[in-house]
Short mmCIF file of C-alpha atoms and ligand atoms in Angstrom, two decimals:
data_model
loop_
_atom_site.label_atom_id
_atom_site.label_comp_id
_atom_site.label_asym_id
_atom_site.label_seq_id
_atom_site.Cartn_x
_atom_site.Cartn_y
_atom_site.Cartn_z
CA MET A 1 71.42 129.20 111.47
CA TYR A 2 72.16 126.27 114.05
CA VAL A 3 72.30 122.66 112.90
CA CYS A 4 72.49 119.56 115.28
CA GLY A 5 76.04 118.26 115.10
CA PRO A 6 77.31 114.99 115.15
CA THR A 7 77.71 112.67 118.37
CA VAL A 8 81.05 111.62 117.37
CA TYR A 9 81.35 107.74 118.47
CA ASP A 10 81.48 106.22 114.78
CA LEU A 11 82.05 107.25 110.74
CA PRO A 12 79.56 109.45 109.61
CA HIS A 13 77.04 107.92 106.97
CA ILE A 14 74.63 108.43 104.46
CA GLY A 15 72.24 110.16 106.11
CA HIS A 16 74.87 112.43 108.22
CA GLY A 17 75.93 113.56 104.40
CA ARG A 18 72.76 114.80 103.60
CA TYR A 19 71.71 116.95 106.55
CA ASN A 20 75.07 118.62 105.99
CA LEU A 21 74.60 118.71 102.61
CA VAL A 22 71.23 120.62 102.43
CA PHE A 23 72.42 122.83 105.28
CA ASP A 24 75.53 123.32 103.25
CA VAL A 25 73.44 124.53 100.07
CA LEU A 26 71.36 126.77 102.22
CA ARG A 27 73.89 128.82 103.90
CA ARG A 28 75.83 128.88 100.45
CA TYR A 29 73.13 130.06 98.70
CA LEU A 30 71.97 132.51 101.90
CA LEU A 31 75.60 133.71 101.61
CA PHE A 32 75.28 134.11 97.51
CA THR A 33 72.44 137.10 97.92
CA GLY A 34 74.91 138.80 100.09
CA LEU A 35 73.12 137.92 103.37
CA HIS A 36 75.86 137.33 106.53
CA VAL A 37 75.47 133.95 107.85
CA ASN A 38 76.76 132.89 111.18
CA TYR A 39 76.19 129.26 111.06
CA VAL A 40 76.86 127.36 114.07
CA SER A 41 76.83 123.45 114.70
CA ASN A 42 77.60 121.59 117.58
CA VAL A 43 79.90 118.59 118.39
CA THR A 44 78.65 115.75 121.32
CA ASP A 45 81.46 114.47 122.69
CA VAL A 46 79.33 113.86 126.38
CA ASP A 47 76.64 110.67 125.41
CA ASP A 48 75.71 106.94 125.85
CA ASN A 49 77.15 105.72 122.83
CA ILE A 50 80.67 107.95 122.89
CA ILE A 51 80.67 105.38 126.16
CA LYS A 52 79.63 102.61 125.60
CA ARG A 53 82.45 102.54 122.52
CA ALA A 54 85.25 104.10 124.70
CA ALA A 55 84.30 101.14 127.22
CA GLU A 56 84.13 98.19 124.64
CA GLN A 57 87.86 99.42 123.14
CA GLY A 58 89.59 99.92 126.24
CA ARG A 59 90.07 103.45 125.48
CA THR A 60 89.18 106.89 127.28
CA GLU A 61 85.99 108.90 126.29
CA PRO A 62 87.83 111.72 125.07
CA GLU A 63 90.17 108.91 122.96
CA VAL A 64 86.97 108.29 120.98
CA ALA A 65 85.65 111.54 120.23
CA THR A 66 88.78 113.02 119.18
CA GLU A 67 89.09 110.02 116.76
CA PHE A 68 85.74 110.25 115.49
CA GLU A 69 85.24 114.15 115.50
CA ALA A 70 88.78 113.41 112.99
CA ARG A 71 86.98 111.27 110.33
CA TRP A 72 83.65 113.63 110.78
CA TRP A 73 85.63 116.63 109.56
CA GLU A 74 87.62 114.81 106.57
CA ALA A 75 84.27 113.38 105.59
CA MET A 76 82.66 116.99 105.33
CA ASP A 77 85.70 118.89 104.11
CA ALA A 78 85.58 115.93 101.21
CA LEU A 79 81.99 116.90 100.50
CA GLY A 80 82.78 120.32 100.07
CA VAL A 81 80.50 121.12 103.07
CA LEU A 82 82.06 124.86 104.77
CA ARG A 83 83.09 124.48 108.08
CA PRO A 84 81.17 126.03 110.65
CA ASP A 85 81.57 129.59 111.91
CA ASP A 86 81.48 127.66 115.26
CA SER A 87 81.78 124.46 116.62
CA PRO A 88 80.85 124.30 120.63
CA HIS A 89 81.53 120.88 122.24
CA ALA A 90 79.35 119.52 124.96
CA THR A 91 82.03 119.35 127.09
CA ALA A 92 83.20 123.21 127.03
CA TYR A 93 79.62 123.94 127.85
CA ILE A 94 78.82 122.09 131.67
CA ALA A 95 78.98 125.21 133.87
CA GLN A 96 76.52 126.80 131.63
CA MET A 97 74.30 123.95 131.40
CA VAL A 98 74.50 123.29 135.11
CA GLU A 99 73.19 127.05 135.12
CA LEU A 100 70.22 126.42 133.10
CA VAL A 101 69.15 123.60 134.93
CA ALA A 102 69.60 125.32 138.70
CA ASP A 103 66.96 128.38 137.37
CA LEU A 104 64.39 125.73 135.37
CA LEU A 105 64.63 124.14 139.02
CA ALA A 106 64.15 127.24 140.92
CA ARG A 107 61.53 128.44 138.58
CA GLY A 108 59.72 124.98 139.22
CA VAL A 109 59.24 123.64 136.38
CA ALA A 110 62.01 121.13 136.26
CA TYR A 111 62.35 118.60 139.78
CA GLN A 112 64.52 115.88 141.24
CA THR A 113 63.97 111.97 140.84
CA GLY A 114 66.57 109.79 142.53
CA ASP A 115 68.80 109.23 139.03
CA GLY A 116 68.86 113.03 137.43
CA VAL A 117 66.57 116.13 137.04
CA TYR A 118 63.19 116.53 134.86
CA LEU A 119 61.54 118.94 132.96
CA ASP A 120 57.98 119.05 133.48
CA VAL A 121 56.75 119.25 130.29
CA SER A 122 53.00 119.89 131.25
CA GLN A 123 54.05 123.53 132.30
CA VAL A 124 55.38 123.92 128.69
CA GLU A 125 52.95 126.23 126.92
CA GLY A 126 52.62 124.70 123.43
CA TYR A 127 54.82 121.46 123.94
CA GLY A 128 54.33 119.34 120.43
CA LEU A 129 53.93 122.53 118.71
CA LEU A 130 57.16 120.41 116.27
CA ALA A 131 55.63 116.98 116.73
CA ARG A 132 52.46 118.84 115.29
CA GLN A 133 50.46 116.93 118.41
CA SER A 134 48.54 118.25 121.38
CA LEU A 135 50.17 117.05 124.79
CA GLU A 136 47.01 114.72 125.21
CA SER A 137 47.71 112.77 122.25
CA LEU A 138 51.56 112.64 122.64
CA ARG A 139 50.68 111.47 126.44
CA ALA A 140 48.61 108.84 124.96
CA GLY A 141 50.89 107.35 122.06
CA ALA A 142 54.27 107.56 124.92
CA ARG A 143 55.96 104.75 126.43
CA VAL A 144 55.90 104.10 130.23
CA GLU A 145 59.07 102.75 131.08
CA SER A 146 58.55 102.05 134.77
CA SER A 147 62.09 102.11 135.88
CA GLU A 148 62.36 105.83 135.69
CA GLU A 149 60.80 107.85 138.45
CA LYS A 150 59.37 110.45 135.68
CA ARG A 151 56.06 112.02 136.44
CA SER A 152 54.90 111.89 132.95
CA PRO A 153 56.65 109.55 130.08
CA LEU A 154 57.33 113.00 128.53
CA ASP A 155 59.73 114.36 131.07
CA PHE A 156 63.15 114.33 129.61
CA ALA A 157 66.15 114.47 131.33
CA LEU A 158 67.90 117.56 132.25
CA TRP A 159 70.41 115.96 134.08
CA LYS A 160 71.40 112.63 134.52
CA GLY A 161 72.79 111.10 137.95
CA ALA A 162 76.17 109.69 138.20
CA LYS A 163 76.64 105.46 137.32
CA GLU A 164 79.90 104.38 138.39
CA GLY A 165 82.64 104.62 135.42
CA GLU A 166 80.89 107.20 133.61
CA PRO A 167 82.29 110.49 133.23
CA SER A 168 80.94 113.04 135.61
CA TRP A 169 80.28 116.31 136.46
CA ASP A 170 79.82 118.36 140.15
CA ALA A 171 76.48 120.30 140.24
CA PRO A 172 74.74 121.64 143.15
CA PHE A 173 71.62 118.99 142.40
CA GLY A 174 73.90 116.37 142.38
CA VAL A 175 77.16 114.88 140.27
CA GLY A 176 76.07 113.52 136.73
CA ARG A 177 76.31 114.53 133.34
CA PRO A 178 73.96 116.83 131.18
CA GLY A 179 71.07 115.32 129.00
CA TRP A 180 71.91 115.34 125.27
CA HIS A 181 68.51 118.09 125.04
CA THR A 182 70.25 120.75 127.03
CA GLU A 183 73.26 121.48 125.16
CA CYS A 184 71.77 122.36 121.81
CA VAL A 185 69.55 125.13 123.53
CA VAL A 186 72.83 126.32 125.90
CA MET A 187 75.08 126.69 122.36
CA SER A 188 72.58 128.25 120.41
CA LEU A 189 71.29 130.84 122.39
CA ASP A 190 74.71 131.55 123.75
CA LEU A 191 76.57 131.74 120.32
CA LEU A 192 73.83 133.36 118.13
CA GLY A 193 71.23 135.23 121.03
CA ASP A 194 67.79 134.96 121.84
CA GLY A 195 64.93 134.62 119.01
CA PHE A 196 67.95 133.16 116.49
CA ASP A 197 66.48 132.85 112.60
CA LEU A 198 66.94 129.37 111.56
CA HIS A 199 67.46 125.91 113.61
CA GLY A 200 68.26 123.06 111.50
CA GLY A 201 68.21 119.07 111.56
CA GLY A 202 67.16 115.57 110.41
CA GLN A 203 63.71 114.87 110.46
CA ASP A 204 63.97 112.52 113.27
CA LEU A 205 65.28 115.79 115.52
CA ALA A 206 61.74 117.30 114.95
CA PHE A 207 60.68 115.08 118.32
CA PRO A 208 61.49 115.22 120.92
CA HIS A 209 65.00 116.50 120.15
CA HIS A 210 63.88 119.82 118.87
CA GLU A 211 60.83 119.93 120.77
CA ASN A 212 62.79 119.43 123.97
CA GLU A 213 65.20 122.64 123.48
CA ARG A 214 62.50 124.63 122.77
CA ALA A 215 60.92 123.46 125.83
CA GLN A 216 63.56 124.97 128.06
CA ALA A 217 64.00 127.95 126.41
CA VAL A 218 60.05 128.47 126.35
CA ALA A 219 60.00 127.40 130.29
CA GLU A 220 62.87 130.23 130.75
CA GLY A 221 60.78 132.83 129.13
CA ARG A 222 63.34 133.39 126.35
CA PRO A 223 62.57 133.44 122.39
CA PHE A 224 63.90 130.46 120.80
CA ALA A 225 64.90 129.67 116.78
CA ARG A 226 62.21 131.53 114.93
CA HIS A 227 62.18 128.85 111.80
CA TRP A 228 62.57 125.42 111.84
CA VAL A 229 64.21 123.63 108.63
CA HIS A 230 64.05 119.37 108.78
CA ASN A 231 65.16 117.47 105.73
CA GLY A 232 63.75 113.75 104.69
CA TRP A 233 64.98 110.26 105.08
CA VAL A 234 67.91 108.72 102.80
CA VAL A 235 66.22 105.63 101.53
CA VAL A 236 68.46 102.67 101.16
CA GLY A 237 67.00 99.44 99.27
CA GLY A 238 63.57 100.46 99.39
CA GLU A 239 63.79 101.15 102.93
CA LYS A 240 64.47 103.92 105.25
CA MET A 241 68.19 104.26 106.70
CA SER A 242 67.91 103.68 110.16
CA LYS A 243 70.13 101.94 113.33
CA SER A 244 67.34 99.13 114.11
CA LEU A 245 67.39 98.18 110.95
CA GLY A 246 71.49 97.51 110.32
CA ASN A 247 71.34 99.35 106.75
CA PHE A 248 73.37 102.29 107.56
CA THR A 249 75.89 103.12 104.44
CA SER A 250 79.23 104.59 105.69
CA LEU A 251 79.86 108.08 104.10
CA THR A 252 83.40 107.29 104.22
CA ASP A 253 82.93 104.53 101.55
CA LEU A 254 80.52 106.52 99.28
CA LEU A 255 83.07 108.72 99.00
CA ALA A 256 85.92 106.51 98.21
CA ARG A 257 83.79 104.98 95.51
CA SER A 258 82.45 107.97 93.87
CA ASP A 259 83.44 111.27 92.49
CA PRO A 260 82.36 113.62 96.43
CA ARG A 261 80.40 115.97 93.72
CA ALA A 262 77.93 113.11 93.04
CA TYR A 263 75.67 113.24 96.46
CA ARG A 264 75.85 116.59 96.96
CA LEU A 265 74.05 116.42 93.05
CA LEU A 266 72.07 113.49 94.11
CA VAL A 267 70.73 115.50 97.24
CA VAL A 268 70.24 118.98 95.42
CA ARG A 269 68.39 116.83 92.88
CA SER A 270 65.42 116.57 95.39
CA HIS A 271 63.52 118.59 97.57
CA TYR A 272 65.17 118.55 100.78
CA ARG A 273 62.11 117.61 102.85
CA SER A 274 61.22 114.73 100.12
CA PRO A 275 63.37 111.38 101.11
CA ILE A 276 66.00 110.41 98.54
CA GLU A 277 67.24 106.64 97.50
CA VAL A 278 70.78 106.32 97.81
CA THR A 279 71.77 103.13 95.20
CA THR A 280 74.34 102.06 93.10
CA GLU A 281 72.51 103.66 90.31
CA THR A 282 71.06 106.95 91.40
CA VAL A 283 74.61 107.87 92.52
CA ALA A 284 76.07 106.43 88.84
CA ASP A 285 73.32 108.79 87.53
CA ALA A 286 74.59 111.98 89.45
CA GLU A 287 77.65 111.44 88.15
CA LYS A 288 76.53 111.38 84.47
CA GLY A 289 74.95 114.84 85.75
CA LEU A 290 78.62 116.26 86.73
CA ASP A 291 79.99 114.81 83.31
CA ARG A 292 77.84 117.07 81.47
CA LEU A 293 78.70 120.27 83.99
CA ASP A 294 82.07 119.41 83.30
CA ALA A 295 81.84 119.02 79.71
CA LEU A 296 80.64 122.65 80.07
CA ALA A 297 83.82 123.61 81.78
CA ARG A 298 86.27 122.28 78.57
CA ARG A 299 84.14 123.29 75.85
CA PHE A 300 84.28 126.62 77.51
CA GLY A 301 87.47 126.33 79.66
CA LEU A 302 85.56 127.70 82.43
CA ARG A 303 87.19 127.47 85.87
CA ASP A 304 86.52 126.38 89.08
CA LEU A 305 84.39 129.73 90.65
CA ILE A 306 84.03 128.22 94.42
CA ALA A 307 88.47 127.99 94.30
CA GLU A 308 88.70 131.60 92.24
CA ALA A 309 86.46 133.08 94.77
CA GLY A 310 89.14 132.55 97.59
CA ARG A 311 86.30 132.31 100.11
CA GLY A 312 84.92 128.84 99.64
CA TYR A 313 81.59 130.19 98.15
CA VAL A 314 80.54 132.13 95.52
CA LEU A 315 78.62 135.59 95.28
CA GLU A 316 75.84 136.64 92.85
CA SER A 317 78.33 139.15 91.80
CA ASP A 318 81.00 136.57 91.22
CA VAL A 319 80.55 136.88 87.52
CA ALA A 320 79.82 140.50 86.20
CA ASP A 321 78.21 139.55 82.76
CA ALA A 322 75.76 136.60 84.16
CA ASP A 323 72.64 136.20 82.51
CA PRO A 324 70.32 138.19 84.83
CA ASP A 325 67.04 136.39 83.60
CA ALA A 326 68.70 133.36 84.48
CA LEU A 327 70.06 134.99 88.00
CA ALA A 328 66.12 136.08 88.19
CA ALA A 329 65.02 132.50 87.89
CA PHE A 330 67.36 131.12 90.08
CA ARG A 331 66.09 133.12 92.94
CA GLY A 332 63.07 132.84 92.22
CA ARG A 333 63.13 129.07 92.71
CA MET A 334 65.90 129.10 96.03
CA ASP A 335 63.16 131.50 97.83
CA ASP A 336 61.03 129.35 96.97
CA ASP A 337 60.96 126.88 99.99
CA LEU A 338 64.54 125.72 98.46
CA ASP A 339 63.20 124.44 95.39
CA THR A 340 66.84 122.64 94.34
CA PRO A 341 65.58 120.31 92.15
CA GLY A 342 63.84 123.48 90.03
CA ALA A 343 67.19 125.02 90.07
CA LEU A 344 69.42 122.21 89.33
CA ALA A 345 66.77 121.56 86.11
CA ASP A 346 67.42 125.17 85.25
CA ILE A 347 71.07 125.00 85.22
CA PHE A 348 70.91 122.37 83.13
CA GLU A 349 68.79 123.99 80.20
CA LEU A 350 71.50 126.34 80.30
CA VAL A 351 73.91 124.01 79.64
CA THR A 352 71.93 122.76 76.52
CA ALA A 353 71.47 126.80 75.57
CA ALA A 354 75.52 127.44 76.18
CA HIS A 355 76.04 124.14 73.57
CA THR A 356 73.11 125.63 70.79
CA ALA A 357 74.78 129.11 70.76
CA ALA A 358 78.31 127.80 70.61
CA ASP A 359 77.07 125.16 67.51
CA ALA A 360 75.26 128.00 66.28
CA LEU A 361 78.66 129.89 66.24
CA ASP A 362 77.32 132.37 69.03
CA GLU A 363 80.66 132.36 70.88
CA THR A 364 80.11 135.05 72.95
CA GLY A 365 76.49 134.63 73.82
CA GLY A 366 77.23 130.34 74.64
CA ALA A 367 80.26 131.37 76.76
CA ARG A 368 78.09 134.18 78.81
CA LEU A 369 75.40 131.55 79.17
CA ALA A 370 78.04 128.83 80.24
CA ARG A 371 79.08 130.89 82.94
CA THR A 372 76.22 131.60 84.09
CA ALA A 373 75.73 127.69 84.90
CA ALA A 374 78.99 127.64 86.32
CA LEU A 375 78.18 130.05 88.61
CA LEU A 376 75.13 128.81 89.62
CA ALA A 377 76.36 125.04 90.04
CA ALA A 378 78.83 126.81 92.41
CA ALA A 379 76.15 129.08 94.64
CA LEU A 380 74.55 124.86 95.28
CA GLY A 381 78.52 124.08 96.16
CA LEU A 382 79.10 122.33 92.67
CA PRO A 383 82.54 122.89 91.40
CA LEU A 384 83.09 122.85 87.65
CA HIS A 385 86.51 120.74 86.98
CA ALA A 386 87.48 121.18 83.50
CA GLY A 387 90.48 118.68 83.79
CA ASP A 388 93.69 118.70 82.53
CA ASP A 389 94.85 115.58 80.65
CA GLU A 390 98.50 115.25 79.53
CA VAL A 391 98.04 114.55 76.18
CA ASP A 392 100.60 112.64 74.49
CA ALA A 393 102.41 112.92 71.19
CA GLU A 394 100.58 110.04 69.87
CA THR A 395 97.48 111.28 71.37
CA ARG A 396 97.91 114.35 69.72
CA ARG A 397 99.07 112.48 66.10
CA LEU A 398 95.95 110.92 66.21
CA VAL A 399 93.78 113.74 66.91
CA THR A 400 95.19 115.68 64.32
CA GLU A 401 94.85 113.06 61.83
CA ARG A 402 90.62 112.79 62.59
CA ASP A 403 90.54 116.27 62.26
CA GLU A 404 91.92 115.85 58.64
CA ALA A 405 89.96 113.06 57.97
CA ARG A 406 86.96 114.94 59.28
CA LYS A 407 87.93 118.66 56.91
CA ALA A 408 88.30 115.48 53.90
CA LYS A 409 84.58 114.62 54.52
CA ASP A 410 86.23 110.48 55.05
CA PHE A 411 83.95 109.69 58.01
CA ALA A 412 84.69 106.02 57.85
CA ARG A 413 88.23 107.05 58.36
CA ALA A 414 87.50 109.31 61.46
CA ASP A 415 85.01 106.95 62.80
CA ALA A 416 87.97 104.40 62.84
CA LEU A 417 90.50 107.07 64.87
CA ARG A 418 87.91 107.84 67.43
CA ASP A 419 87.51 103.68 67.87
CA GLN A 420 91.53 103.95 68.57
CA LEU A 421 91.20 106.99 70.77
CA VAL A 422 88.44 105.06 72.90
CA SER A 423 90.57 102.31 72.89
CA LEU A 424 93.46 104.12 74.39
CA GLY A 425 91.21 105.17 76.88
CA TRP A 426 89.82 108.89 75.81
CA THR A 427 86.51 110.24 75.61
CA VAL A 428 86.29 111.55 72.50
CA GLU A 429 84.08 115.05 71.75
CA ASP A 430 83.61 117.12 68.50
CA THR A 431 83.86 120.39 69.33
CA PRO A 432 83.32 123.84 67.29
CA GLY A 433 87.61 123.53 67.54
CA GLY A 434 88.00 120.07 66.10
CA THR A 435 87.96 116.81 68.21
CA ALA A 436 88.76 117.36 72.17
CA VAL A 437 89.65 114.40 74.12
CA HIS A 438 90.17 114.12 78.06
CA ARG A 439 89.97 111.01 80.34
ZN1 LIG B 501 70.27 119.53 118.72
#
């Protein structure tokens, strides 16, 4: 899998969080079924925004890129997103990008102007495939920028001629720096090979970024990605989150305000191609879902299966006695264009079924369903937390007293003791083993 990574000049926002969660879930599912996955995601460390930020802050571009790359990984780790197998940096691939641009020039599909090198998209077969538009209709919709010497407004920069004070590298076609679309095609083909399986990114990258990556491979006569996966928007307050609307919400803020698992649950609750709405309410609702999963873990003494597996993800075989029908249903959902909302609904049905079985005193059957639910949640990257709250002597005394009151059918007394526990900050649950409390 190749997934376009960040341009490191600012804190990650919730849109970055979403696409990383979507592709993390896809990756985890492929691993769960026993496939080997090689996951590559790049870091763009030379770009207009980094140059601008460095100038604003009186720092060098590498200083800006290093700082924000560190913040990026912090946020991804907090989200439970597995690190890529490879995260190539654009600046480490300059020589190979120069080679590609030189070759495209030699083939006559690229041309040089006063300000750089451009790809002539009219020579690329099937250009417009990812935009789902013909070259003619794309051309009709393109904005003409008079300052550029491009032959067509759709042609894009492979190489940008050096400007005063900007980082630049030597090349046979002039000093400059690579265009953004060139780094991904070079790095994906280098690390994954021709005809690799999956290329992913946000819906906003399909055109022109992915189209232009593909165009370069096609112009080279090399098979590119066999499948494309694009995820939907994040909606904030009823509007698409975008730079121009200024309604970006920082992922770092969201993670500080809520259980980091809540955003993952919110993301998998929707289909990856649908828009998702991130509000205080939808996050709180996701936290309620987590409460149900954690309550299951407490009742059945379930452990964190992801941590226990010791490899960062779970395999189908990690729970030896998992319910085979539930496993088959999960696979059916996920194989159907990654139907995570359906899979999640099934997991919550398993949670209910586990409680129902245990309430009917089928402890063995209940525990098995609970373990299956925990396994499938873990397959989506959601660990369950049973919690180990310190229960003090006073609380233990109240719990014992309440159990005795219930045994004696003194429900008024039992309710009063429950209220007292709640006022001390405990959540009180009735389990077959008696009163259970947790923070
Ligand atoms: Zn890319």
